[in-house]
Amino acid sequence: MPVDRKKYCVYGAWRESKTNEYTPVTNASTGEVMAEVPRCTTEEVEEAIASAQEAFPTWAELSLSRRVQYMFKWRDVLIDHLDELTLLCAKEHGKNLNESRGDILKAIEPTELACSLPLAIQGRCAMQVSTNFDCETIRQPLGVVAGIVPFNFPAMIPWGWMVPLAIACGNTVVLKAATPTPLTAMRILELFYAEGGFPKGVVNLVTCTHHESEVLLTDPRVKAVTFVGTTGVGKQVYATAAAHGKRVQAQCEAKNHALVLEDCDLDATTNAVINSAFGCAGERCMALPVCCVQESIADEFVAVLKKKAEAMVVGCAYDPKTKLGPVTDKKYRRRISEWIQKGVDEGAELVLDGRGYKVAGLEGGFYLGPTIFDHVEPGMEIGEREIFGPVVCIKRVRSYDEGISIMNANPFANGSSIFTRSGYFARRFKMETDGGMVGINVGIPVPTAYYPFSGNKESFLGDSHVLGLDGYHFYTRAKTVTTHWFDQSSASRTLDSWEGTVERE
């Protein structure tokens, strides 16, 4: 049976690529090839930019009300196809059905936020800032914006973080979809035009390597870039795009820590860690891969955590009973397995080893069981670097002060959590943690789309985060207008003065 060869999308139409290079997209649960996507040429990426540039003037000139009506309709289209998109996401990524459904819902939520455009995009005005002078700030769209998408959230990141606010503000978009998991994003784009009814060229999509996508960072027609991925690549994207006059928001790596104090609710806390560390097979930047646990409860905490992890059902992503699905492909499974071995070599205690996990009848799938390390000491790379897999590390600490010190020593600061019944320590933690998104007895402190996704330190490069009012500001430029008003007599004096000047000349 021939493999489905995908196309790229420009001017609202899907076109065959001229490339001879295609990359397989696999079903993470079975290992079977679902489709192949093209390594689009640089010229085809430039064509996508040209398509967005051509669509921009007409789209930007639409009234706020008209653009919002598009967004209302688009929200309903996504809801109508929620089950279909959930299954597709589970197949290509490997996250279970509930997690895949959440991925789609997290694309719908920012679309609902975009419906608040007429309120959120309002500027500010002050009358009589000086005698007979008024000032106002207005916000206008930028033009063509680019989104460089990672593999781990096939719907939420391109169609939640990048598209809704960008187009609601009047911009047009070029998406570089993630090669390992592009199918959900592609299917949503099909719906965008077929059922959303958007004008052609408002959103365009290519699949390619970083070499071909470099033009998105240098082409003067592209005014802004949103990137999600590793910190090393994020720094390159930020440096290159900024050097070419573009604004950039780069969401990068994370190594989120939780501080677990002795007064916590042990059952609720371990449930939260299981969900956060092993949900989506750990392939998310808001996982909790490290727990700094107070020594007085550490033995009990690890025992309870291990028991709950061993009880997790590992299996096919789209089996409703599955709690932990596979990782996305064999490359990621191999890399995560190498990290586990590195932890063993560094001297951490391997409490639960998820390597070599097999699911009967699905031997070709990319499975890893939950993995737990205890006695992870400062300086061990496994406790400091992003693994991006179902692995949790336990660092034992004597006190709150030692715990917060260890957490803030990490170069990443995407999110952080504390588990305690103490309002005193919770308040201190909220003030003292470096984490940009903070949880108090919350394992995954991801804010709703109405607030910015606000990482710090090496987890973020830029000055305006995705979503919330930050997102609206990122996708618009500000103009401040100063206006001078005067009465009839002063107008006559001004005219006389001007005419006199002309006569003297």
Coordinates of N, CA and C in Angstrom, one line a residue, residues 147-153 156-158 161-162 178 225-231 233-234 237 249-253 285 388 453 466:
G147 N 6.0 31.0 12.8 CA 6.0 30.1 14.0 C 6.8 28.9 13.7
I148 N 7.8 28.6 14.6 CA 8.7 27.4 14.4 C 8.3 26.4 15.5
V149 N 7.7 25.3 15.1 CA 6.9 24.4 16.0 C 7.7 23.2 16.5
P150 N 7.6 22.8 17.8 CA 8.3 21.6 18.3 C 7.3 20.4 18.1
F151 N 7.8 19.2 18.4 CA 7.0 18.0 18.2 C 6.0 17.7 19.3
N152 N 6.2 18.3 20.4 CA 5.5 17.7 21.6 C 4.0 18.1 21.8
F153 N 3.6 19.2 21.2 CA 2.2 19.6 21.3 C 1.7 19.9 19.8
M156 N -1.7 22.4 20.3 CA -1.6 23.5 21.2 C -0.6 24.6 20.7
I157 N 0.6 24.2 20.4 CA 1.6 25.2 20.1 C 1.4 25.9 18.8
P158 N 1.2 25.3 17.7 CA 0.9 26.0 16.4 C -0.4 26.7 16.4
W161 N -0.7 28.7 20.6 CA 0.2 29.7 21.0 C 0.5 30.7 19.8
M162 N 0.4 30.2 18.6 CA 0.9 31.0 17.5 C -0.1 31.6 16.6
A178 N 6.4 20.7 12.9 CA 7.4 19.8 13.4 C 7.4 18.5 12.5
V225 N 9.0 36.3 15.0 CA 9.2 34.9 15.1 C 8.8 34.4 16.5
T226 N 8.0 33.4 16.5 CA 7.7 32.6 17.7 C 8.4 31.2 17.6
F227 N 9.2 30.9 18.5 CA 10.0 29.6 18.5 C 9.7 28.9 19.8
V228 N 9.6 27.6 19.7 CA 9.5 26.7 20.9 C 10.5 25.5 20.6
G229 N 11.4 25.3 21.5 CA 12.3 24.2 21.3 C 13.5 24.3 22.3
T230 N 14.6 23.7 22.0 CA 15.7 23.7 22.9 C 16.4 25.1 23.1
T231 N 17.1 25.2 24.2 CA 17.7 26.5 24.5 C 18.8 26.9 23.5
V233 N 19.2 26.0 20.3 CA 18.6 26.4 19.0 C 17.9 27.8 19.2
G234 N 17.2 27.9 20.4 CA 16.5 29.1 20.7 C 17.4 30.3 20.7
V237 N 18.1 31.2 17.1 CA 17.0 31.8 16.4 C 16.9 33.2 16.9
Q249 N 10.1 35.8 20.3 CA 9.8 35.1 21.6 C 10.2 33.7 21.5
A250 N 11.1 33.3 22.3 CA 11.7 31.9 22.2 C 11.4 31.2 23.5
Q251 N 10.5 30.2 23.5 CA 10.2 29.4 24.6 C 11.2 28.2 24.6
C252 N 12.0 28.0 25.6 CA 13.1 27.1 25.5 C 13.0 26.0 26.5
E253 N 14.1 25.4 26.9 CA 14.1 24.2 27.7 C 13.7 24.5 29.2
C285 N 7.4 20.7 28.5 CA 8.3 21.6 29.3 C 7.7 22.0 30.6
F388 N 13.3 15.2 29.0 CA 12.1 15.2 28.1 C 11.5 13.7 27.9
F453 N 2.3 32.7 29.3 CA 3.1 31.5 29.6 C 4.6 32.0 29.8
V466 N 4.2 34.4 25.3 CA 3.1 34.0 24.5 C 1.8 34.1 25.4

